[in-house]
CSV table of C-alpha atoms in Angstrom, one decimal:
chain,number,residue,atom,x,y,z
A,1,MET,CA,86.3,62.2,-0.7
A,2,LYS,CA,86.7,61.5,-4.3
A,3,PRO,CA,85.6,58.1,-5.8
A,4,PHE,CA,88.2,55.5,-6.3
A,5,ALA,CA,87.9,55.8,-10.1
A,6,CYS,CA,90.8,54.7,-12.2
A,7,THR,CA,92.1,57.6,-14.3
A,8,LEU,CA,94.9,55.9,-16.1
A,9,MET,CA,93.5,56.3,-19.6
A,10,VAL,CA,93.5,60.0,-20.3
A,11,PRO,CA,93.9,62.2,-23.3
A,12,VAL,CA,97.5,63.3,-24.1
A,13,CYS,CA,96.6,66.9,-23.2
A,14,ALA,CA,95.6,65.8,-19.8
A,15,ILE,CA,99.1,64.5,-18.8
A,16,VAL,CA,101.2,67.4,-20.1
A,17,LEU,CA,101.4,71.1,-19.4
A,18,LEU,CA,98.2,72.8,-20.4
A,19,SER,CA,100.2,75.4,-22.3
A,20,ALA,CA,101.6,72.6,-24.5
A,21,CYS,CA,98.1,71.7,-25.6
A,22,ASP,CA,97.1,75.3,-26.3
A,23,ALA,CA,100.1,77.1,-27.6
A,24,GLY,CA,100.2,80.8,-27.0
A,25,GLN,CA,97.7,80.7,-24.1
A,26,PRO,CA,98.8,81.3,-20.5
A,27,GLU,CA,98.8,78.2,-18.3
A,28,THR,CA,96.0,78.2,-15.8
A,29,ILE,CA,94.8,75.5,-13.3
A,30,GLY,CA,91.1,74.8,-13.2
A,31,ALA,CA,88.7,72.6,-11.3
A,32,ASP,CA,89.1,69.8,-13.8
A,33,ASP,CA,92.9,69.7,-13.3
A,34,ILE,CA,92.5,69.5,-9.5
A,35,ASP,CA,89.9,66.8,-9.8
A,36,ARG,CA,91.9,64.7,-12.2
A,37,ILE,CA,95.1,64.8,-10.1
A,38,GLU,CA,93.2,64.4,-6.8
A,39,THR,CA,91.3,61.4,-8.1
A,40,SER,CA,94.6,59.7,-9.2
A,41,LEU,CA,96.2,60.3,-5.9
A,42,VAL,CA,93.2,59.0,-4.0
A,43,ASN,CA,93.0,55.9,-6.1
A,44,GLY,CA,96.7,55.3,-5.9
A,45,SER,CA,96.6,55.7,-2.1
A,46,ALA,CA,93.9,53.1,-1.8
A,47,LEU,CA,95.7,50.7,-4.1
A,48,ARG,CA,98.9,51.2,-2.1
A,49,TRP,CA,97.2,50.1,1.1
A,50,GLU,CA,95.7,47.1,-0.8
A,51,LEU,CA,99.2,46.3,-2.0
A,52,THR,CA,100.6,46.4,1.6
A,53,GLN,CA,97.9,44.0,2.7
A,54,ALA,CA,98.5,41.7,-0.2
A,55,GLU,CA,102.2,41.7,0.3
A,56,ALA,CA,101.6,40.7,4.0
A,57,ARG,CA,99.4,37.8,2.8
A,58,VAL,CA,102.0,36.5,0.4
A,59,ALA,CA,104.6,36.6,3.3
A,60,THR,CA,102.2,35.0,5.7
A,61,GLU,CA,101.4,32.2,3.3
A,62,CYS,CA,105.1,31.5,2.8
A,63,MET,CA,105.7,31.4,6.6
A,64,GLU,CA,102.7,29.3,7.4
A,65,ASP,CA,103.8,26.8,4.8
A,66,GLN,CA,106.9,26.3,7.0
A,67,GLY,CA,104.9,25.9,10.2
A,68,PHE,CA,105.0,29.4,11.6
A,69,PHE,CA,101.7,30.8,12.6
A,70,ALA,CA,102.5,33.8,14.9
A,71,HIS,CA,104.1,36.6,13.0
A,72,GLU,CA,106.1,39.8,13.5
A,73,THR,CA,103.4,41.5,11.4
A,74,ASN,CA,105.4,44.7,10.8
A,75,LEU,CA,108.1,42.8,8.9
A,76,LEU,CA,105.6,41.0,6.7
A,77,HIS,CA,105.2,44.2,4.5
A,78,GLY,CA,108.6,45.6,5.1
A,79,GLY,CA,107.5,48.0,7.9
A,80,ILE,CA,105.8,50.3,5.4
A,81,VAL,CA,102.4,51.8,6.1
A,82,PRO,CA,101.5,54.1,3.2
A,83,HIS,CA,100.1,57.6,3.7
A,84,ARG,CA,96.3,57.7,3.5
A,85,PHE,CA,95.1,60.4,1.1
A,86,GLU,CA,91.3,61.1,1.0
A,87,GLY,CA,91.6,64.4,-0.9
A,88,PHE,CA,93.3,67.7,-0.6
A,89,ALA,CA,92.7,69.0,3.0
A,90,SER,CA,94.2,72.2,4.3
A,91,PRO,CA,95.5,72.4,7.9
A,92,TYR,CA,92.4,74.4,8.8
A,93,SER,CA,90.3,71.3,8.1
A,94,ARG,CA,91.6,69.7,11.3
A,95,ILE,CA,89.4,72.2,13.1
A,96,PRO,CA,85.9,70.5,13.0
A,97,THR,CA,82.9,72.0,11.5
A,98,VAL,CA,80.1,72.9,13.9
A,99,GLU,CA,78.2,69.7,12.9
A,100,GLN,CA,81.3,67.6,13.4
A,101,ALA,CA,82.1,69.2,16.7
A,102,GLU,CA,78.6,68.4,18.0
A,103,GLN,CA,78.9,64.8,16.9
A,104,PHE,CA,82.5,63.9,17.6
A,105,GLY,CA,84.2,66.7,19.5
A,106,PHE,CA,87.8,66.6,18.4
A,107,GLY,CA,87.6,62.8,18.4
A,108,GLN,CA,90.1,62.4,21.3
A,109,TRP,CA,87.6,61.0,23.7
A,110,VAL,CA,87.1,58.0,21.4
A,111,GLU,CA,90.8,57.1,21.6
A,112,LEU,CA,91.6,58.2,25.2
A,113,ASN,CA,88.3,57.5,27.1
A,114,TYR,CA,87.7,53.8,27.2
A,115,THR,CA,84.0,53.4,27.6
A,116,PRO,CA,81.3,51.3,25.8
A,117,GLU,CA,80.4,54.5,23.9
A,118,SER,CA,83.9,55.1,22.7
A,119,ALA,CA,84.3,51.5,21.6
A,120,SER,CA,81.1,51.8,19.6
A,121,MET,CA,82.2,55.0,18.0
A,122,ARG,CA,85.4,53.4,16.8
A,123,GLU,CA,83.2,51.3,14.5
A,124,ASP,CA,81.0,54.2,13.3
A,125,LEU,CA,81.6,54.8,9.6
A,126,ASN,CA,80.9,58.5,9.9
A,127,TYR,CA,83.5,58.8,12.7
A,128,LEU,CA,86.0,56.8,10.8
A,129,ALA,CA,85.6,59.1,7.8
A,130,TYR,CA,86.1,62.1,10.1
A,131,VAL,CA,89.4,60.9,11.5
A,132,ALA,CA,90.7,59.1,8.4
A,133,GLY,CA,93.4,61.7,7.7
A,134,GLU,CA,94.7,61.6,11.2
A,135,GLN,CA,94.6,57.9,11.9
A,136,GLY,CA,95.8,56.7,8.5
A,137,TRP,CA,95.3,53.1,7.6
A,138,MET,CA,94.9,51.9,11.2
A,139,ASP,CA,94.3,48.2,11.4
A,140,MET,CA,93.3,47.3,15.0
A,141,THR,CA,93.5,43.5,14.3
A,142,SER,CA,97.3,43.8,13.9
A,143,LEU,CA,97.5,44.6,17.6
A,144,ASP,CA,96.2,41.2,18.6
A,145,ALA,CA,98.5,39.5,16.1
A,146,TYR,CA,101.5,41.4,17.4
A,147,GLN,CA,100.7,40.4,21.0
A,148,GLU,CA,100.7,36.8,19.9
A,149,TRP,CA,104.1,37.3,18.4
A,150,LYS,CA,105.4,38.9,21.6
A,151,GLU,CA,104.3,35.9,23.6
A,152,SER,CA,105.7,33.3,21.2
A,153,GLY,CA,109.1,33.1,23.0
A,154,GLU,CA,112.7,33.8,22.1
A,155,GLU,CA,113.5,30.5,20.5
A,156,TYR,CA,110.4,30.7,18.2
A,157,GLN,CA,111.2,34.3,17.3
A,158,THR,CA,114.8,33.4,16.4
A,159,GLU,CA,113.6,30.6,14.1
A,160,TRP,CA,110.9,32.8,12.6
A,161,LEU,CA,113.4,35.6,11.8
A,162,ALA,CA,115.8,33.1,10.1
A,163,ALA,CA,113.0,31.7,8.0
A,164,PHE,CA,111.7,35.1,7.0
A,165,LEU,CA,114.9,37.1,6.5
A,166,GLY,CA,117.2,34.2,5.6
A,167,GLU,CA,119.9,33.1,8.0
A,168,GLU,CA,122.5,35.6,6.7
A,169,ARG,CA,120.3,38.6,7.2
A,170,ALA,CA,118.9,37.4,10.5
A,171,GLU,CA,122.4,37.0,12.0
A,172,ALA,CA,123.8,40.3,10.6
A,173,PRO,CA,124.7,43.1,13.0
A,174,ALA,CA,122.4,46.1,13.3
A,175,GLY,CA,122.7,48.4,10.3
A,176,LYS,CA,124.4,45.7,8.1
A,177,ALA,CA,121.4,43.6,7.0
A,178,ASP,CA,120.4,46.0,4.2
A,179,GLN,CA,123.7,45.5,2.5
A,180,LEU,CA,123.1,41.7,2.3
A,181,PRO,CA,121.0,39.8,-0.3
A,182,PHE,CA,117.4,39.2,0.7
A,183,GLY,CA,116.6,35.6,1.7
A,184,GLY,CA,113.9,33.4,3.1
A,185,CYS,CA,110.2,34.3,2.7
A,186,GLU,CA,111.1,38.0,2.4
A,187,LEU,CA,112.8,37.3,-0.9
A,188,VAL,CA,109.9,35.1,-2.0
A,189,THR,CA,107.5,37.9,-1.2
A,190,ILE,CA,109.6,40.6,-3.0
A,191,GLU,CA,110.0,38.4,-6.1
A,192,ALA,CA,106.3,37.6,-6.2
A,193,VAL,CA,105.1,41.2,-5.9
A,194,TYR,CA,107.9,43.3,-7.3
A,195,GLY,CA,109.9,40.9,-9.5
A,196,GLU,CA,113.2,41.7,-7.8
A,197,PRO,CA,114.6,44.0,-5.1
A,198,ALA,CA,115.7,47.5,-5.9
A,199,VAL,CA,119.4,48.4,-5.6
A,200,VAL,CA,120.3,51.8,-4.1
A,201,GLU,CA,123.8,53.2,-4.4
A,202,THR,CA,124.8,55.7,-1.6
A,203,GLU,CA,128.1,57.2,-0.4
A,204,SER,CA,128.1,54.7,2.5
A,205,GLY,CA,127.5,51.6,0.3
A,206,THR,CA,125.0,49.6,-1.8
A,207,TYR,CA,121.6,48.8,-0.2
A,208,LEU,CA,118.9,46.4,-1.3
A,209,THR,CA,115.3,47.6,-0.7
A,210,ARG,CA,111.8,47.1,-1.9
A,211,PRO,CA,111.0,49.4,-4.9
A,212,ASP,CA,110.3,53.0,-3.9
A,213,LEU,CA,106.5,53.6,-4.1
A,214,ASN,CA,106.3,56.9,-2.1
A,215,SER,CA,103.2,58.9,-3.0
A,216,PRO,CA,103.8,61.9,-5.2
A,217,LEU,CA,102.5,63.9,-2.3
A,218,THR,CA,106.0,63.6,-0.8
A,219,TRP,CA,107.3,65.8,-3.7
A,220,VAL,CA,105.7,68.8,-2.0
A,221,GLY,CA,106.4,70.2,1.5
A,222,ASP,CA,103.3,71.0,3.5
A,223,GLY,CA,105.2,73.6,5.5
A,224,GLU,CA,106.1,75.6,2.4
A,225,LEU,CA,102.5,75.5,1.2
A,226,TYR,CA,101.1,76.5,4.6
A,227,ARG,CA,103.3,79.7,4.6
A,228,GLU,CA,101.6,80.6,1.3
A,229,LEU,CA,98.1,79.7,2.6
A,230,SER,CA,98.7,81.6,5.8
A,231,ALA,CA,99.7,84.7,3.9
A,232,GLN,CA,96.4,84.6,2.1
A,233,TYR,CA,94.4,84.0,5.3
A,234,ALA,CA,96.4,86.1,7.7
A,235,GLU,CA,93.3,88.2,8.6
A,236,GLN,CA,91.1,85.1,9.1
A,237,GLU,CA,93.8,83.4,11.2
A,238,GLU,CA,94.0,86.4,13.5
A,239,GLY,CA,90.3,86.6,13.8
A,240,PHE,CA,90.1,82.9,14.7
A,241,LEU,CA,92.9,83.1,17.3
A,242,ASP,CA,91.4,86.2,18.9
A,243,CYS,CA,88.0,84.5,19.0
A,244,VAL,CA,89.5,81.4,20.7
A,245,GLU,CA,91.2,83.6,23.3
A,246,ASP,CA,88.1,85.6,23.9
A,247,ARG,CA,86.2,82.4,24.7
A,248,GLY,CA,88.6,81.6,27.5
A,249,TYR,CA,91.1,79.2,26.0
A,250,GLY,CA,94.1,81.3,26.2
A,251,ALA,CA,96.5,82.3,23.5
A,252,TRP,CA,97.0,79.8,20.7
A,253,GLN,CA,99.2,79.7,17.6
A,254,PHE,CA,99.4,77.7,14.4
A,255,ASP,CA,102.7,75.9,14.1
A,256,GLU,CA,104.9,75.9,10.9
A,257,MET,CA,102.7,73.2,9.4
A,258,GLY,CA,99.5,75.1,10.2
A,259,MET,CA,98.5,72.7,13.1
A,260,LEU,CA,97.2,73.5,16.5
A,261,PRO,CA,98.3,71.5,19.6
A,262,VAL,CA,94.8,70.4,20.4
A,263,ARG,CA,95.7,66.7,20.6
A,264,GLU,CA,98.5,67.3,23.1
A,265,GLN,CA,96.4,69.5,25.4
A,266,LEU,CA,93.5,67.1,25.5
A,267,ALA,CA,95.8,64.1,26.0
A,268,GLY,CA,97.2,65.8,29.1
A,269,MET,CA,93.7,66.6,30.4
A,270,TYR,CA,92.6,63.0,30.0
A,271,SER,CA,95.7,61.5,31.7
A,272,ASP,CA,95.5,64.0,34.6
A,273,ALA,CA,91.7,63.9,35.1
A,274,SER,CA,90.4,63.0,38.6
A,275,GLU,CA,87.1,61.3,39.3
A,276,SER,CA,85.4,64.7,39.6
A,277,ASP,CA,86.6,66.0,36.3
A,278,ASP,CA,84.8,65.5,33.0
A,279,PRO,CA,87.4,66.0,30.2
A,280,MET,CA,85.0,64.6,27.6
A,281,ALA,CA,82.4,67.4,28.3
A,282,TYR,CA,85.3,70.0,28.1
A,283,GLU,CA,86.4,68.5,24.8
A,284,PHE,CA,83.0,68.8,23.2
A,285,ALA,CA,82.5,72.4,24.4
A,286,MET,CA,86.0,73.3,23.2
A,287,ALA,CA,85.5,71.7,19.8
A,288,LYS,CA,82.2,73.6,19.3
A,289,ASP,CA,83.9,76.9,20.3
A,290,PHE,CA,86.8,76.3,17.9
A,291,ALA,CA,84.4,75.3,15.2
A,292,GLU,CA,82.3,78.4,15.6
A,293,CYS,CA,85.4,80.6,15.7
A,294,ALA,CA,86.7,79.1,12.5
A,295,GLN,CA,83.3,79.6,10.8
A,296,ASP,CA,82.8,83.2,12.1
A,297,SER,CA,86.3,84.3,11.2
A,298,GLY,CA,86.1,83.1,7.6
A,299,LEU,CA,88.9,80.6,8.1
A,300,ARG,CA,86.8,78.1,6.2
A,301,ASP,CA,85.9,80.4,3.3
A,302,GLU,CA,87.3,78.7,0.2
A,303,ALA,CA,90.4,77.6,2.1
A,304,GLU,CA,90.2,74.0,0.8
A,305,GLU,CA,90.0,75.2,-2.8
A,306,ALA,CA,93.0,77.4,-2.2
A,307,TRP,CA,95.0,74.6,-0.6
A,308,ALA,CA,94.2,72.2,-3.5
A,309,MET,CA,95.3,74.9,-6.0
A,310,LEU,CA,98.6,75.4,-4.2
A,311,TYR,CA,99.2,71.6,-4.3
A,312,VAL,CA,98.2,71.1,-7.9
A,313,ASP,CA,100.3,74.1,-9.0
A,314,ARG,CA,103.4,72.1,-7.7
A,315,LEU,CA,102.2,68.8,-9.2
A,316,ILE,CA,100.8,69.5,-12.6
A,317,ASP,CA,104.2,69.7,-14.3
A,318,ARG,CA,104.7,66.0,-13.2
A,319,GLU,CA,101.3,64.8,-13.9
A,320,ALA,CA,102.5,62.1,-16.2
A,321,GLU,CA,104.6,60.7,-13.3
A,322,ILE,CA,101.6,60.7,-11.1
A,323,PHE,CA,99.7,58.5,-13.4
A,324,ALA,CA,102.7,56.3,-13.9
A,325,TRP,CA,103.0,55.9,-10.1
A,326,GLU,CA,99.3,54.9,-9.9
A,327,GLN,CA,99.7,52.4,-12.7
A,328,GLN,CA,102.9,50.9,-11.2
A,329,VAL,CA,101.1,50.4,-7.8
A,330,ALA,CA,98.2,48.7,-9.7
A,331,ASP,CA,100.6,46.5,-11.6
A,332,TYR,CA,102.4,45.3,-8.4
A,333,LEU,CA,99.0,44.7,-6.7
A,334,ALA,CA,98.0,42.6,-9.7
A,335,SER,CA,101.2,40.5,-9.4
A,336,ALA,CA,100.5,39.9,-5.7
A,337,GLN,CA,96.9,38.9,-6.4
A,338,GLU,CA,98.0,36.6,-9.2
A,339,TYR,CA,100.5,34.9,-6.9
A,340,LEU,CA,97.9,34.5,-4.1
A,341,ALA,CA,95.4,33.1,-6.6
């Protein structure tokens, strides 16, 4: 994982095509280019999550000033949970290393096997780093808050929605609210954080939304990149899949995104397990076999570097936009923090 270092102030040559800075030379992508773009995306991702939390605090403060203390937490930040980016990670990285397999298995036992050991592991920093890409910005405290909201009663919920959305939006039929002006504490929050709502024109009408802060990662399709990576690693993939089958796990296949259905298989095993079964032991043995097969087949050999290169090749022409996105997120976060202060 790269440090959350701000990279907004960069030389002009760093935010335009390399060929433009060295006329006549062919454009190449080097380690510095990957590191620079990756660091900005990691930093922007972390800031985006801080912004989501700050936006929810602004909305909470507004609602509590009106006497509401149980909240529909998902609405407080517009139902948006940003993608968590910890660095370029190929689909193959979902297969644990041998060391990770010995420590964590595939990590499914932690989520599916409710024991004191799994509860403790959910707070282990090494484990949380291991599953960060899969779990995203999971906030377990929100579950308790949402349960409080569910138990608050229909009358309270109706009053809460009117205060948060504004009466006009709260009473609008499904699918029509987005075409109405924001109101209530939702409008207060949007104006405090973003200045004003964004207006989107479509064929079906005009919609009001929060400003679009999608990560630049959405500009690139993982499926498209995986096809290229798979072509480079066809021999290693075949060796890995043969190894897995030889160790008694049957025939497996990477899907169009380069993923293996490990989670689905293990979830079924845990749900169907009898008292005499030990799916956790099976998971750890399976994880170690998969890890050793990935290592022995060469599936790990420079695959992460190749994946990062494929991504940056798609992003480098828009590098200035990436830095602008990072700065915009930082500016909105500063507005939210200023309001809360």
